[in-house]
Amino acid sequence: MTGKHTFESFLVKVHHRDTNEEIRILAYVSNLTPERLFDSMKRFPTFHVTELGEIVEVRIERSSDSESKPREEESSDSETVSAQTSTTSTYYCHFNRRRGLLLCFTTDTLEEAGRTMDRFVNHTNGIFPLWIHPITFDKIRREIQSKNPDSIISEFHAHRYKMDGEDVIRPNYEERYFKYMADDGRFTLDELSKAYGVLPTSILFNILNVCKFRITNMGRFAFAHGDLDFLFNIINEVLAKVLETKALIEKAKIEFIPVNMGRKEVKLPKVIPVDIVFSREIDFSEVERLVDNMSGEDFNFEIFDMLLMPGSIHLSGTIVDRNKNIGFNITGNSEKITLSPRKDTNFDSMMQFYKMITERLDLKAEIRASTIP
């Protein structure tokens, strides 16, 4: 693709290509300016960036004998990328500054595309995947089914999350993962959710005479054919929900309050925190297990100057996002964890921490304005 393009003209070209390849779309939220975001892309190793009007082309060089096998729980295209004939992957990116939405289009598989762009996103401050809370993701799929009763779910991936008060088969088995492929997926998903306490993370929809697409709870989409506007309406709905969470997290900030000191006025910092409020009382062993397992494949946190006391539970320390070298302070008990930003803290590291809490500790935990005066 060459020349200068508006986002609309780009979509027309993408939508009417003479190819059977799926379009994969990765979505991210950001509070950066376009200049800072694209400058970060230009400086990122392996990225070769060309501006094409409102579209930015990113080319990534690959070795011709590379082989990449998708992880079972994240593979969304049922494909294995191996011995690629081309040594270059291409991504076309558009950033809507007003909405803080970055969209990246590619024909790479979702698994490969996620790995490629995540390397950039995980090490860039001020940007985060369009992550959909598991409960919200399940509500969205139910809304799609309700509005399109003839829709078919031909494949889904589902995970078990930690919830209280579940009436499920063998509730002591917390590590559960299902991958299902059959045209009765919408019914099977309901049955598995009820019986085994799982929620979907990736769904392949086929809405007859409308479109066929995949959606994941990490803001990744694959469009096979049909009405592209239908998919963008879903992306907009997801964005609205994610921006609500982002806005709550961004209430955590540092304000500088002017104070008269005799003949001089000085500005003193005032920290405004936010709370992650649990839906149930958390016990000491759960918190202990959480702080022992903050780093790994999905998360890369460390806690410093930690104080963790049993009984009524008292937790305090400094959380450092090792990927982005950003820190924030926490205090907590059995009812909530309070996040207090530092000077360089951005929303993305705290959103990642909230994601970790919901997925590993309490799925129904909520972000709220802090009650600390």
GROMACS .gro file of C-alpha atoms in nm:
model
  373
    1MET     CA    1   0.000   0.000   0.000
    2THR     CA    2   0.148   0.335  -0.103
    3GLY     CA    3   0.048   0.701  -0.110
    4LYS     CA    4  -0.139   0.906   0.149
    5HIS     CA    5  -0.453   0.765   0.304
    6THR     CA    6  -0.734   0.875   0.528
    7PHE     CA    7  -0.868   0.611   0.763
    8GLU     CA    8  -1.183   0.582   0.551
    9SER     CA    9  -0.995   0.533   0.224
   10PHE     CA   10  -0.773   0.276   0.394
   11LEU     CA   11  -1.075   0.076   0.509
   12VAL     CA   12  -1.221   0.080   0.159
   13LYS     CA   13  -0.895  -0.061   0.021
   14VAL     CA   14  -0.872  -0.323   0.295
   15HIS     CA   15  -1.236  -0.424   0.271
   16HIS     CA   16  -1.239  -0.467  -0.105
   17ARG     CA   17  -0.909  -0.643  -0.156
   18ASP     CA   18  -0.902  -0.933  -0.402
   19THR     CA   19  -0.785  -1.181  -0.141
   20ASN     CA   20  -0.932  -1.446   0.082
   21GLU     CA   21  -0.705  -1.359   0.373
   22GLU     CA   22  -0.865  -1.260   0.701
   23ILE     CA   23  -0.804  -0.912   0.833
   24ARG     CA   24  -0.672  -0.921   1.188
   25ILE     CA   25  -0.726  -0.612   1.402
   26LEU     CA   26  -0.549  -0.535   1.730
   27ALA     CA   27  -0.695  -0.257   1.942
   28TYR     CA   28  -0.525  -0.055   2.216
   29VAL     CA   29  -0.617   0.238   2.440
   30SER     CA   30  -0.364   0.516   2.496
   31ASN     CA   31  -0.334   0.861   2.649
   32LEU     CA   32  -0.029   0.953   2.439
   33THR     CA   33  -0.026   1.217   2.169
   34PRO     CA   34   0.004   1.084   1.813
   35GLU     CA   35   0.351   1.239   1.793
   36ARG     CA   36   0.477   1.059   2.104
   37LEU     CA   37   0.311   0.730   2.009
   38PHE     CA   38   0.450   0.717   1.656
   39ASP     CA   39   0.790   0.842   1.772
   40SER     CA   40   0.798   0.547   2.013
   41MET     CA   41   0.717   0.316   1.722
   42LYS     CA   42   0.997   0.464   1.512
   43ARG     CA   43   1.248   0.412   1.793
   44PHE     CA   44   1.137   0.058   1.872
   45PRO     CA   45   1.387  -0.211   1.760
   46THR     CA   46   1.275  -0.420   1.459
   47PHE     CA   47   1.006  -0.166   1.359
   48HIS     CA   48   1.044   0.010   1.023
   49VAL     CA   49   0.786   0.290   1.018
   50THR     CA   50   0.647   0.485   0.720
   51GLU     CA   51   0.379   0.751   0.751
   52LEU     CA   52   0.103   0.722   0.489
   53GLY     CA   53  -0.121   1.015   0.580
   54GLU     CA   54  -0.350   0.909   0.865
   55ILE     CA   55  -0.213   0.557   0.838
   56VAL     CA   56   0.127   0.447   0.966
   57GLU     CA   57   0.285   0.142   0.808
   58VAL     CA   58   0.500  -0.073   1.035
   59ARG     CA   59   0.716  -0.345   0.881
   60ILE     CA   60   0.885  -0.608   1.094
   61GLU     CA   61   1.169  -0.814   0.952
   62ARG     CA   62   1.169  -1.186   1.030
   63SER     CA   63   1.414  -1.466   0.957
   64SER     CA   64   1.290  -1.684   0.673
   65ASP     CA   65   1.335  -2.007   0.870
   66SER     CA   66   1.149  -1.885   1.180
   67GLU     CA   67   0.886  -2.109   1.327
   68SER     CA   68   0.621  -1.999   1.567
   69LYS     CA   69   0.375  -2.232   1.734
   70PRO     CA   70   0.071  -2.074   1.896
   71ARG     CA   71   0.017  -2.134   2.263
   72GLU     CA   72  -0.292  -2.346   2.300
   73GLU     CA   73  -0.477  -2.106   2.527
   74GLU     CA   74  -0.417  -1.800   2.311
   75SER     CA   75  -0.423  -1.931   1.954
   76SER     CA   76  -0.719  -1.768   1.786
   77ASP     CA   77  -0.679  -1.870   1.425
   78SER     CA   78  -0.618  -2.244   1.458
   79GLU     CA   79  -0.303  -2.194   1.256
   80THR     CA   80   0.067  -2.262   1.295
   81VAL     CA   81   0.305  -2.014   1.136
   82SER     CA   82   0.612  -2.201   1.017
   83ALA     CA   83   0.881  -2.154   0.756
   84GLN     CA   84   0.726  -1.831   0.630
   85THR     CA   85   0.795  -1.759   0.267
   86SER     CA   86   0.802  -1.387   0.342
   87THR     CA   87   1.051  -1.243   0.585
   88THR     CA   88   0.845  -0.931   0.649
   89SER     CA   89   0.521  -0.875   0.838
   90THR     CA   90   0.327  -0.555   0.775
   91TYR     CA   91   0.093  -0.368   1.009
   92TYR     CA   92  -0.115  -0.064   0.921
   93CYS     CA   93  -0.191   0.149   1.226
   94HIS     CA   94  -0.438   0.430   1.285
   95PHE     CA   95  -0.460   0.635   1.603
   96ASN     CA   96  -0.775   0.825   1.697
   97ARG     CA   97  -0.645   1.084   1.942
   98ARG     CA   98  -0.987   1.205   2.055
   99ARG     CA   99  -1.091   0.857   2.159
  100GLY     CA  100  -0.746   0.733   2.254
  101LEU     CA  101  -0.783   0.427   2.029
  102LEU     CA  102  -0.502   0.266   1.829
  103LEU     CA  103  -0.605   0.010   1.567
  104CYS     CA  104  -0.348  -0.211   1.394
  105PHE     CA  105  -0.443  -0.413   1.085
  106THR     CA  106  -0.249  -0.712   0.956
  107THR     CA  107  -0.285  -1.052   0.788
  108ASP     CA  108  -0.061  -1.217   1.048
  109THR     CA  109  -0.244  -1.465   1.269
  110LEU     CA  110  -0.386  -1.313   1.587
  111GLU     CA  111  -0.139  -1.512   1.795
  112GLU     CA  112   0.161  -1.391   1.594
  113ALA     CA  113   0.026  -1.037   1.569
  114GLY     CA  114  -0.033  -1.025   1.943
  115ARG     CA  115   0.319  -1.141   2.016
  116THR     CA  116   0.465  -0.885   1.775
  117MET     CA  117   0.270  -0.579   1.891
  118ASP     CA  118   0.271  -0.682   2.257
  119ARG     CA  119   0.649  -0.655   2.262
  120PHE     CA  120   0.605  -0.289   2.172
  121VAL     CA  121   0.304  -0.221   2.395
  122ASN     CA  122   0.450  -0.398   2.700
  123HIS     CA  123   0.756  -0.170   2.694
  124THR     CA  124   0.584   0.160   2.606
  125ASN     CA  125   0.430   0.377   2.877
  126GLY     CA  126   0.080   0.508   2.821
  127ILE     CA  127  -0.068   0.229   2.606
  128PHE     CA  128  -0.261  -0.087   2.695
  129PRO     CA  129  -0.457  -0.356   2.507
  130LEU     CA  130  -0.831  -0.304   2.471
  131TRP     CA  131  -0.874  -0.559   2.750
  132ILE     CA  132  -1.233  -0.663   2.817
  133HIS     CA  133  -1.318  -0.775   3.168
  134PRO     CA  134  -1.423  -1.145   3.153
  135ILE     CA  135  -1.772  -1.073   3.290
  136THR     CA  136  -1.816  -0.784   3.044
  137PHE     CA  137  -1.689  -1.003   2.759
  138ASP     CA  138  -1.951  -1.266   2.840
  139LYS     CA  139  -2.223  -0.998   2.851
  140ILE     CA  140  -2.117  -0.872   2.507
  141ARG     CA  141  -2.139  -1.218   2.353
  142ARG     CA  142  -2.486  -1.264   2.507
  143GLU     CA  143  -2.594  -0.928   2.363
  144ILE     CA  144  -2.469  -1.031   2.018
  145GLN     CA  145  -2.662  -1.357   2.045
  146SER     CA  146  -2.975  -1.181   2.167
  147LYS     CA  147  -2.972  -0.931   1.879
  148ASN     CA  148  -2.883  -1.201   1.627
  149PRO     CA  149  -3.074  -1.516   1.729
  150ASP     CA  150  -2.953  -1.706   1.420
  151SER     CA  151  -2.587  -1.644   1.502
  152ILE     CA  152  -2.356  -1.943   1.522
  153ILE     CA  153  -2.059  -1.983   1.756
  154SER     CA  154  -1.842  -2.240   1.581
  155GLU     CA  155  -1.539  -2.210   1.812
  156PHE     CA  156  -1.465  -2.070   2.155
  157HIS     CA  157  -1.196  -2.070   2.423
  158ALA     CA  158  -1.298  -2.048   2.788
  159HIS     CA  159  -1.113  -2.020   3.120
  160ARG     CA  160  -1.202  -2.075   3.482
  161TYR     CA  161  -1.181  -1.763   3.698
  162LYS     CA  162  -1.189  -1.743   4.076
  163MET     CA  163  -1.541  -1.657   4.193
  164ASP     CA  164  -1.712  -1.700   4.527
  165GLY     CA  165  -2.033  -1.893   4.582
  166GLU     CA  166  -2.017  -2.100   4.262
  167ASP     CA  167  -2.223  -2.416   4.237
  168VAL     CA  168  -2.002  -2.600   3.990
  169ILE     CA  169  -1.871  -2.950   3.938
  170ARG     CA  170  -1.555  -3.014   4.144
  171PRO     CA  171  -1.506  -2.648   4.248
  172ASN     CA  172  -1.160  -2.722   4.395
  173TYR     CA  173  -1.020  -2.749   4.039
  174GLU     CA  174  -0.943  -2.385   3.965
  175GLU     CA  175  -0.720  -2.436   3.658
  176ARG     CA  176  -0.963  -2.513   3.378
  177TYR     CA  177  -0.941  -2.437   3.010
  178PHE     CA  178  -1.169  -2.541   2.725
  179LYS     CA  179  -1.126  -2.513   2.350
  180TYR     CA  180  -1.437  -2.616   2.161
  181MET     CA  181  -1.503  -2.642   1.788
  182ALA     CA  182  -1.855  -2.720   1.660
  183ASP     CA  183  -2.152  -2.523   1.531
  184ASP     CA  184  -2.347  -2.571   1.854
  185GLY     CA  185  -2.092  -2.362   2.044
  186ARG     CA  186  -2.341  -2.107   2.177
  187PHE     CA  187  -2.530  -2.381   2.362
  188THR     CA  188  -2.218  -2.569   2.471
  189LEU     CA  189  -2.065  -2.249   2.612
  190ASP     CA  190  -2.369  -2.193   2.834
  191GLU     CA  191  -2.359  -2.554   2.950
  192LEU     CA  192  -1.988  -2.547   3.032
  193SER     CA  193  -2.015  -2.207   3.203
  194LYS     CA  194  -2.287  -2.334   3.433
  195ALA     CA  195  -2.128  -2.671   3.504
  196TYR     CA  196  -1.760  -2.577   3.532
  197GLY     CA  197  -1.753  -2.204   3.610
  198VAL     CA  198  -1.572  -2.095   3.294
  199LEU     CA  199  -1.608  -1.774   3.093
  200PRO     CA  200  -1.514  -1.720   2.727
  201THR     CA  201  -1.191  -1.549   2.622
  202SER     CA  202  -1.217  -1.597   2.244
  203ILE     CA  203  -1.527  -1.650   2.029
  204LEU     CA  204  -1.573  -1.715   1.657
  205PHE     CA  205  -1.911  -1.578   1.543
  206ASN     CA  206  -2.082  -1.650   1.214
  207ILE     CA  207  -2.387  -1.426   1.177
  208LEU     CA  208  -2.554  -1.546   0.860
  209ASN     CA  209  -2.582  -1.284   0.583
  210VAL     CA  210  -2.405  -1.031   0.808
  211CYS     CA  211  -2.044  -1.125   0.883
  212LYS     CA  212  -1.806  -1.381   1.023
  213PHE     CA  213  -1.555  -1.261   1.282
  214ARG     CA  214  -1.357  -1.353   1.591
  215ILE     CA  215  -1.335  -1.145   1.908
  216THR     CA  216  -1.107  -1.201   2.208
  217ASN     CA  217  -1.108  -1.041   2.550
  218MET     CA  218  -0.764  -0.892   2.479
  219GLY     CA  219  -0.904  -0.657   2.214
  220ARG     CA  220  -0.808  -0.872   1.916
  221PHE     CA  221  -1.042  -0.923   1.625
  222ALA     CA  222  -1.035  -1.127   1.304
  223PHE     CA  223  -1.268  -1.034   1.017
  224ALA     CA  224  -1.335  -1.308   0.761
  225HIS     CA  225  -1.612  -1.161   0.545
  226GLY     CA  226  -1.932  -0.959   0.549
  227ASP     CA  227  -2.020  -0.617   0.692
  228LEU     CA  228  -1.708  -0.460   0.841
  229ASP     CA  229  -1.921  -0.184   0.999
  230PHE     CA  230  -2.090  -0.449   1.212
  231LEU     CA  231  -1.754  -0.541   1.364
  232PHE     CA  232  -1.659  -0.177   1.417
  233ASN     CA  233  -1.984  -0.118   1.605
  234ILE     CA  234  -1.877  -0.395   1.844
  235ILE     CA  235  -1.530  -0.242   1.878
  236ASN     CA  236  -1.692   0.092   1.965
  237GLU     CA  237  -1.911  -0.075   2.226
  238VAL     CA  238  -1.609  -0.245   2.380
  239LEU     CA  239  -1.413   0.082   2.373
  240ALA     CA  240  -1.686   0.264   2.566
  241LYS     CA  241  -1.676   0.004   2.844
  242VAL     CA  242  -1.295  -0.003   2.861
  243LEU     CA  243  -1.277   0.377   2.871
  244GLU     CA  244  -1.502   0.372   3.178
  245THR     CA  245  -1.246   0.159   3.361
  246LYS     CA  246  -0.958   0.369   3.230
  247ALA     CA  247  -1.128   0.689   3.351
  248LEU     CA  248  -1.170   0.544   3.700
  249ILE     CA  249  -0.804   0.440   3.715
  250GLU     CA  250  -0.693   0.783   3.592
  251LYS     CA  251  -0.857   0.937   3.897
  252ALA     CA  252  -0.541   0.821   4.072
  253LYS     CA  253  -0.302   1.112   4.032
  254ILE     CA  254  -0.074   1.357   4.207
  255GLU     CA  255  -0.196   1.715   4.243
  256PHE     CA  256   0.021   2.006   4.355
  257ILE     CA  257  -0.154   2.230   4.607
  258PRO     CA  258  -0.026   2.590   4.651
  259VAL     CA  259   0.055   2.670   5.014
  260ASN     CA  260   0.163   3.009   5.149
  261MET     CA  261   0.484   2.985   5.351
  262GLY     CA  262   0.532   3.340   5.477
  263ARG     CA  263   0.659   3.543   5.182
  264LYS     CA  264   0.687   3.242   4.957
  265GLU     CA  265   0.426   3.021   4.798
  266VAL     CA  266   0.519   2.657   4.750
  267LYS     CA  267   0.332   2.372   4.586
  268LEU     CA  268   0.301   2.056   4.791
  269PRO     CA  269   0.210   1.723   4.632
  270LYS     CA  270  -0.121   1.560   4.719
  271VAL     CA  271  -0.166   1.195   4.623
  272ILE     CA  272  -0.515   1.093   4.512
  273PRO     CA  273  -0.544   0.711   4.518
  274VAL     CA  274  -0.805   0.466   4.384
  275ASP     CA  275  -0.936   0.147   4.542
  276ILE     CA  276  -0.977  -0.204   4.410
  277VAL     CA  277  -1.270  -0.321   4.624
  278PHE     CA  278  -1.318  -0.696   4.667
  279SER     CA  279  -1.656  -0.861   4.627
  280ARG     CA  280  -1.585  -1.089   4.924
  281GLU     CA  281  -1.352  -1.111   5.221
  282ILE     CA  282  -1.007  -1.222   5.107
  283ASP     CA  283  -0.809  -1.449   5.336
  284PHE     CA  284  -0.438  -1.430   5.417
  285SER     CA  285  -0.335  -1.735   5.213
  286GLU     CA  286  -0.488  -1.585   4.897
  287VAL     CA  287  -0.296  -1.260   4.936
  288GLU     CA  288   0.022  -1.450   5.017
  289ARG     CA  289  -0.017  -1.661   4.702
  290LEU     CA  290  -0.084  -1.350   4.494
  291VAL     CA  291   0.232  -1.165   4.602
  292ASP     CA  292   0.437  -1.481   4.544
  293ASN     CA  293   0.314  -1.509   4.186
  294MET     CA  294   0.314  -1.157   4.042
  295SER     CA  295   0.561  -1.229   3.766
  296GLY     CA  296   0.545  -1.476   3.481
  297GLU     CA  297   0.414  -1.512   3.129
  298ASP     CA  298   0.109  -1.287   3.173
  299PHE     CA  299   0.232  -1.036   3.432
  300ASN     CA  300   0.569  -0.896   3.530
  301PHE     CA  301   0.527  -0.724   3.865
  302GLU     CA  302   0.755  -0.717   4.166
  303ILE     CA  303   0.678  -0.586   4.512
  304PHE     CA  304   0.938  -0.403   4.723
  305ASP     CA  305   0.941  -0.292   5.088
  306MET     CA  306   0.654  -0.532   5.143
  307LEU     CA  307   0.478  -0.568   5.475
  308LEU     CA  308   0.223  -0.850   5.493
  309MET     CA  309   0.067  -0.929   5.828
  310PRO     CA  310  -0.191  -1.203   5.901
  311GLY     CA  311  -0.494  -1.171   6.122
  312SER     CA  312  -0.708  -0.892   5.983
  313ILE     CA  313  -0.450  -0.872   5.699
  314HIS     CA  314  -0.236  -0.570   5.636
  315LEU     CA  315  -0.049  -0.539   5.306
  316SER     CA  316   0.174  -0.254   5.196
  317GLY     CA  317   0.459  -0.206   4.954
  318THR     CA  318   0.572  -0.064   4.621
  319ILE     CA  319   0.465  -0.242   4.304
  320VAL     CA  320   0.702  -0.216   4.007
  321ASP     CA  321   0.594  -0.302   3.654
  322ARG     CA  322   0.919  -0.457   3.530
  323ASN     CA  323   0.820  -0.429   3.164
  324LYS     CA  324   0.768  -0.053   3.180
  325ASN     CA  325   0.989   0.034   3.479
  326ILE     CA  326   0.698   0.213   3.645
  327GLY     CA  327   0.599   0.191   4.010
  328PHE     CA  328   0.309   0.274   4.241
  329ASN     CA  329   0.238   0.216   4.609
  330ILE     CA  330  -0.026  -0.014   4.752
  331THR     CA  331  -0.190  -0.070   5.089
  332GLY     CA  332  -0.451  -0.335   5.146
  333ASN     CA  333  -0.657  -0.551   5.376
  334SER     CA  334  -0.916  -0.826   5.339
  335GLU     CA  335  -1.166  -0.582   5.180
  336LYS     CA  336  -0.967  -0.375   4.930
  337ILE     CA  337  -0.633  -0.270   4.788
  338THR     CA  338  -0.556   0.101   4.751
  339LEU     CA  339  -0.332   0.213   4.463
  340SER     CA  340  -0.135   0.536   4.512
  341PRO     CA  341   0.049   0.671   4.205
  342ARG     CA  342   0.401   0.805   4.199
  343LYS     CA  343   0.521   1.092   3.982
  344ASP     CA  344   0.578   0.880   3.671
  345THR     CA  345   0.286   0.635   3.713
  346ASN     CA  346   0.057   0.596   3.413
  347PHE     CA  347  -0.284   0.431   3.383
  348ASP     CA  348  -0.159   0.125   3.193
  349SER     CA  349   0.049  -0.030   3.473
  350MET     CA  350  -0.235   0.012   3.722
  351MET     CA  351  -0.485  -0.131   3.472
  352GLN     CA  352  -0.255  -0.431   3.428
  353PHE     CA  353  -0.250  -0.470   3.807
  354TYR     CA  354  -0.631  -0.456   3.818
  355LYS     CA  355  -0.643  -0.720   3.544
  356MET     CA  356  -0.418  -0.942   3.756
  357ILE     CA  357  -0.640  -0.897   4.062
  358THR     CA  358  -0.956  -0.992   3.871
  359GLU     CA  359  -0.799  -1.293   3.702
  360ARG     CA  360  -0.606  -1.433   4.000
  361LEU     CA  361  -0.782  -1.314   4.313
  362ASP     CA  362  -1.137  -1.187   4.276
  363LEU     CA  363  -1.314  -1.173   3.939
  364LYS     CA  364  -1.581  -0.935   4.072
  365ALA     CA  365  -1.340  -0.683   4.227
  366GLU     CA  366  -1.423  -0.325   4.124
  367ILE     CA  367  -1.228  -0.003   4.071
  368ARG     CA  368  -1.373   0.280   4.281
  369ALA     CA  369  -1.279   0.629   4.390
  370SER     CA  370  -1.076   0.596   4.709
  371THR     CA  371  -1.241   0.653   5.047
  372ILE     CA  372  -0.908   0.766   5.192
  373PRO     CA  373  -0.940   1.141   5.271
   0.00000   0.00000   0.00000
